[in-house]
Short mmCIF file of C-alpha atoms in Angstrom, two decimals:
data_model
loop_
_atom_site.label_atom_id
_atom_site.label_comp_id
_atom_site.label_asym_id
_atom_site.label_seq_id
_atom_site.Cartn_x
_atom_site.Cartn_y
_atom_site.Cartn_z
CA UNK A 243 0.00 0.00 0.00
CA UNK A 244 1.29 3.58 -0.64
CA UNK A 245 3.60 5.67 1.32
CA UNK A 246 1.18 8.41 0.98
CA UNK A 247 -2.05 6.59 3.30
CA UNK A 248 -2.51 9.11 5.89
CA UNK A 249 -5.58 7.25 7.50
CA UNK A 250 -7.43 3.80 7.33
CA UNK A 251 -10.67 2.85 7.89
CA UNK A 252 -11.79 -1.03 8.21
CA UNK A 253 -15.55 -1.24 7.78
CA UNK A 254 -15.98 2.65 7.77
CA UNK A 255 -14.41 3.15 11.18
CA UNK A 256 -10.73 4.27 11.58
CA UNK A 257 -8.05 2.51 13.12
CA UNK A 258 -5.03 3.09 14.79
CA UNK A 259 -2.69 0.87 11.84
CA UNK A 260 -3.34 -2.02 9.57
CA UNK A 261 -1.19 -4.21 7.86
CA UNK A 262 -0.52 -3.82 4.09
CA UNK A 263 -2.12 -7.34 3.49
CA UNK A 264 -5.25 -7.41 5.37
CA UNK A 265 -5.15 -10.79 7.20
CA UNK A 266 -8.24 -12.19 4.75
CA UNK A 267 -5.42 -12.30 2.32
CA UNK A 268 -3.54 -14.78 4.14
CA UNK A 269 -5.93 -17.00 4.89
CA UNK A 270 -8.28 -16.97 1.47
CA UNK A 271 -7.59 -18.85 -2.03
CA UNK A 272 -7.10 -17.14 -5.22
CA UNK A 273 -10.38 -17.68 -7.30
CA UNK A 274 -10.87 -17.05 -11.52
CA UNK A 275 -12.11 -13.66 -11.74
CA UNK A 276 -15.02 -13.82 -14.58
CA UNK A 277 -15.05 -12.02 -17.85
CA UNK A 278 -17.80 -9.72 -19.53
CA UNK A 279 -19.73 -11.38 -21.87
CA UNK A 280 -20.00 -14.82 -18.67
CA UNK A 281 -23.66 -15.07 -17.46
CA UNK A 282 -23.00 -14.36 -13.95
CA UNK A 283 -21.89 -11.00 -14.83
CA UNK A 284 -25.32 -9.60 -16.55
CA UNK A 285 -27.99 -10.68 -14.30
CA UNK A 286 -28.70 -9.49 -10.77
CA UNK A 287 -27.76 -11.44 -8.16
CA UNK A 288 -29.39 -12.85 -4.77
CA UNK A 289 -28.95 -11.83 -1.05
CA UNK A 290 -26.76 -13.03 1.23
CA UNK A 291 -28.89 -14.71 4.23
CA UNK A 292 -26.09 -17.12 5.60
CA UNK A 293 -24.81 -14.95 7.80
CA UNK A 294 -21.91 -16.11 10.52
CA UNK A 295 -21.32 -19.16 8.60
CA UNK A 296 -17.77 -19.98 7.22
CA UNK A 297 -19.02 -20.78 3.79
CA UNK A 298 -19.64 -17.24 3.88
CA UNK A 299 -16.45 -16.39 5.95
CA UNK A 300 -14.55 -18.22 3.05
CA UNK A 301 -15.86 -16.24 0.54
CA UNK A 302 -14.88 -12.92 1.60
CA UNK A 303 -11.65 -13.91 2.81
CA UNK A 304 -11.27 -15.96 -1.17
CA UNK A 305 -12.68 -12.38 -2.13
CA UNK A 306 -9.90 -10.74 -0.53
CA UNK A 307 -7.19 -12.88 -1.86
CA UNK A 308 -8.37 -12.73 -5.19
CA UNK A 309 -8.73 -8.82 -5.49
CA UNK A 310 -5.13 -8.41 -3.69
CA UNK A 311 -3.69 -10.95 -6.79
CA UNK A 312 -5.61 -8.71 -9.50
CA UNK A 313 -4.21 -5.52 -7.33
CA UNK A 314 -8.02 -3.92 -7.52
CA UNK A 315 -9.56 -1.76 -5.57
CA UNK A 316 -12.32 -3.46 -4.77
CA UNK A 317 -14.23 -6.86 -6.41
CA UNK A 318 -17.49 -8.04 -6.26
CA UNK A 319 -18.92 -12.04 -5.54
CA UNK A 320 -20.04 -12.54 -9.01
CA UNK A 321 -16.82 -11.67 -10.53
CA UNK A 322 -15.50 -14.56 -8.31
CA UNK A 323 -18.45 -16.46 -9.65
CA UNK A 324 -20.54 -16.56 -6.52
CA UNK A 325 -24.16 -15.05 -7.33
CA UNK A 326 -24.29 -13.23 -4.27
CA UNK A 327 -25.01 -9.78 -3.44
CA UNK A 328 -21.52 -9.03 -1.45
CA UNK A 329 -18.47 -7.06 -2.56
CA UNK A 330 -14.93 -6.17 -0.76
CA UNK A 331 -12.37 -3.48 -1.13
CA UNK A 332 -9.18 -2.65 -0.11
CA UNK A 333 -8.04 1.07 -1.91
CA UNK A 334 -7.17 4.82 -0.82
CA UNK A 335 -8.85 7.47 -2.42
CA UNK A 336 -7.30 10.93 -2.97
CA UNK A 337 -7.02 12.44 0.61
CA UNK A 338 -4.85 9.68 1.64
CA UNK A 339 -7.63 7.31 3.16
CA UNK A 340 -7.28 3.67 2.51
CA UNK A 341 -10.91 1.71 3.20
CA UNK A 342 -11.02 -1.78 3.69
CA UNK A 343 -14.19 -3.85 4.29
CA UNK A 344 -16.94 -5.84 2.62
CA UNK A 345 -20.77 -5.33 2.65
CA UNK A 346 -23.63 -7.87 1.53
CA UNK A 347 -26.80 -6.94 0.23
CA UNK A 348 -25.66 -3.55 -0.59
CA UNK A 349 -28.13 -0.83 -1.47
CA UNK A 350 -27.44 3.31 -2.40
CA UNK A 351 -28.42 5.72 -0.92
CA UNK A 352 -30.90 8.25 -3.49
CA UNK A 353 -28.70 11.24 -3.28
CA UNK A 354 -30.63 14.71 -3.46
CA UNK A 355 -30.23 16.86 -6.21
CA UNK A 356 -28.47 19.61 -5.03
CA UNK A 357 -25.75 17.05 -3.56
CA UNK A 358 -25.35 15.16 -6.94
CA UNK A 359 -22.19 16.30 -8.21
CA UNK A 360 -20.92 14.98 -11.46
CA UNK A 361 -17.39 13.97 -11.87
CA UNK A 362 -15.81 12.42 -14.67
CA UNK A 363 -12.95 9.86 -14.26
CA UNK A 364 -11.33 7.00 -15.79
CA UNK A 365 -13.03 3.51 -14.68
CA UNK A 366 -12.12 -0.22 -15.20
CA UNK A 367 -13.06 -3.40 -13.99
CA UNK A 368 -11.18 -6.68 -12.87
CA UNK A 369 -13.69 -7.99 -15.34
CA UNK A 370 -12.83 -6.32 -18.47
CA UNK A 371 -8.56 -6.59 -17.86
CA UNK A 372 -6.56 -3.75 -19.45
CA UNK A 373 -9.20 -0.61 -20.94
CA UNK A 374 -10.14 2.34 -18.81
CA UNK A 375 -12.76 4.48 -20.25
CA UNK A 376 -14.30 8.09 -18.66
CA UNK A 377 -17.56 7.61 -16.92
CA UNK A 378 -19.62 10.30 -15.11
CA UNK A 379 -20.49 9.40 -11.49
CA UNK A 380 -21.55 11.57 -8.03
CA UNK A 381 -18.91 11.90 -6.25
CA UNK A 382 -20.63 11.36 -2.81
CA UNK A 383 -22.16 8.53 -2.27
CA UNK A 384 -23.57 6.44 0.31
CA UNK A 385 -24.54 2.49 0.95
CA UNK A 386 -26.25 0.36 3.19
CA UNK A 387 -26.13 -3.19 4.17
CA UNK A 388 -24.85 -6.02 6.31
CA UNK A 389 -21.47 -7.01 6.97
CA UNK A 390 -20.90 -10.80 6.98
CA UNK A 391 -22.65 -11.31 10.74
CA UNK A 392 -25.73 -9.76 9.75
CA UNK A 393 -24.93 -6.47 11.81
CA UNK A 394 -26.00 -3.20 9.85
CA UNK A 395 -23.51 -1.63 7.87
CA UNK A 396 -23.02 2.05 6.68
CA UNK A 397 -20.32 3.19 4.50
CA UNK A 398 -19.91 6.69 2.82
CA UNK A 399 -17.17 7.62 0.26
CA UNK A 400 -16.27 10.27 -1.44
CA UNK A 401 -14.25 10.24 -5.04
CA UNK A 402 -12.51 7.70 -5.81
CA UNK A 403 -14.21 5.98 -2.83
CA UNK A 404 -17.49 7.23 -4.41
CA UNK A 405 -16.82 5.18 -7.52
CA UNK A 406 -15.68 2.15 -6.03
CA UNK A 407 -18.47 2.07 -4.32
CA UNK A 408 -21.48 2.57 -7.19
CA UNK A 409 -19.10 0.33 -9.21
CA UNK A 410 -19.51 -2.48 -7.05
CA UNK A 411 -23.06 -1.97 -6.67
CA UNK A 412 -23.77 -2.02 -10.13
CA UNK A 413 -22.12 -5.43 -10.15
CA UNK A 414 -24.88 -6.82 -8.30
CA UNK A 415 -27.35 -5.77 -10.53
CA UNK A 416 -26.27 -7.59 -13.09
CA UNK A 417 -24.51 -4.44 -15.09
CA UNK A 418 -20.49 -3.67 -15.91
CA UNK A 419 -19.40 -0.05 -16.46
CA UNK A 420 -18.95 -0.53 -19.70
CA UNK A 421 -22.68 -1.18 -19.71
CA UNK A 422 -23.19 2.95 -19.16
CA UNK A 423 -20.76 3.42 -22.31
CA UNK A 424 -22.05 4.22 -26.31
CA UNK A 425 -22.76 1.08 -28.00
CA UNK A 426 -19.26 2.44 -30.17
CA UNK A 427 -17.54 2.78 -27.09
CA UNK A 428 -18.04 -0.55 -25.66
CA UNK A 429 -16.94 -1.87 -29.11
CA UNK A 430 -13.56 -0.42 -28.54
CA UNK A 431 -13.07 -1.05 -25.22
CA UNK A 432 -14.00 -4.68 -26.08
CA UNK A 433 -11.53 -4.76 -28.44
CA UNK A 434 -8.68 -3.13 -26.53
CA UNK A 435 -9.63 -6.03 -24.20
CA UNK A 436 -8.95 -9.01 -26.10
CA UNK A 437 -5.03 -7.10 -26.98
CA UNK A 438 -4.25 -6.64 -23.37
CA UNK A 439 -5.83 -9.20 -21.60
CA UNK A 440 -2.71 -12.08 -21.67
CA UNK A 441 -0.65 -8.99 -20.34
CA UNK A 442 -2.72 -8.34 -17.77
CA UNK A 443 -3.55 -12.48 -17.01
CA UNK A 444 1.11 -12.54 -17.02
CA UNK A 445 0.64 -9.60 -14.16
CA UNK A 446 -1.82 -11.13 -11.90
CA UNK A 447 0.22 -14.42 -12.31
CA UNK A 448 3.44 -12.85 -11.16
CA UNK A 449 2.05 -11.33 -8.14
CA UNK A 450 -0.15 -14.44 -7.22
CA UNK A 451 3.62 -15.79 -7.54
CA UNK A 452 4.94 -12.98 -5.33
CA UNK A 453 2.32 -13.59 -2.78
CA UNK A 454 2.75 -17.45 -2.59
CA UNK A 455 -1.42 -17.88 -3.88
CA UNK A 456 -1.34 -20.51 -6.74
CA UNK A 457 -4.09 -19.48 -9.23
CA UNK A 458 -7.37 -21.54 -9.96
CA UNK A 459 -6.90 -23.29 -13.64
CA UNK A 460 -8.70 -21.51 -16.20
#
């Protein structure tokens, strides 16, 4: 993690230090990350009711691993295959914040007008490796849920955390970012994926190798 993390907050609340690898890491197994275009991807996904059990414990910690391999910010259960609303992150957003947690059956908050700020930025996903595009998103935004006990959850971001967070969202409803593109420019970034995806696959591989995590076969 960067040099330049001022702050950390686990679950939305800070904390005094956390390790670079958040111990999930350690203990959870590198899973295939799915590709756009795979069922699982386009079509919403169902709620997490199995809360405290460690099938579900395995997941996020798998989750965890997985998203630390593909160094993302964040990665949601159906891009590990796993229909379930749930999603984890790990990042730091502009001020110097890093955020690490996961939330199941996520839902955002309706943001009022006069708080809907527009801001442009480059977006991928862990699901379409290599193209970044320019999407339009508020840059406040806040969502609700359960962490994996079934307490209530709250998390608010801003920027980069914002993004992460609608990003992952979306996920769950069945819908990619490139899903908010022109029909021309998901053409292109479809394209630009199939050039740079064994680059990206040679990456993940070399710091699943780094991080002592075989990877699943394909």
């Amino acid at each position: 993690m960067s040099e330049d993390v001022r702050e950390v907050r686990v679950q939305g609340e800070r904390v005094a230090s956390y390790p670079d690898l958040p111990p999930e890491v350690a203990r959870g197994a590198v899973r295939r990350i799915t590709l756009v275009g795979e069922d699982v991807l386009h079509r919403p996904c169902a709620d997490v009711t199995d809360f405290g059990s460690a099938e579900l414990a395995r997941l996020v910690d798998d989750m965890f691993a997985t998203n630390a391999v593909a160094e993302g910010a964040a990665i949601a259960a159906n891009q590990v295959g796993v229909p379930l609303r749930l999603f984890v992150w790990d990042m730091a957003d502009e001020w110097g914040v890093r955020h690490v947690g996961h939330i199941a059956n996520p839902v955002l908050d309706e943001l009022p007008a006069e708080q809907r700020k527009l801001v442009e930025e480059s977006e991928g996903c862990l699901s379409v490796p290599g193209p970044y595009r320019p999407l339009a998103r508020p840059d406040v935004a806040v969502v609700r849920g359960q962490d994996m006990h079934g307490n209530p959850l709250v998390i608010e971001g801003r920027g980069y955390f914002a993004r992460c967070l609608q990003h992952e969202t979306d996920h769950l409803s069945g819908s990619l970012y490139v899903d908010r593109l022109s029909a021309r420019e998901r053409r292109s970034v479809l394209r630009e994926m199939s050039r740079t995806q064994d680059e990206v696959q040679a990456r993940r591989a070399a710091r699943a190798a780094d991080l002592g995590k075989p990877l699943p076969l394909p």
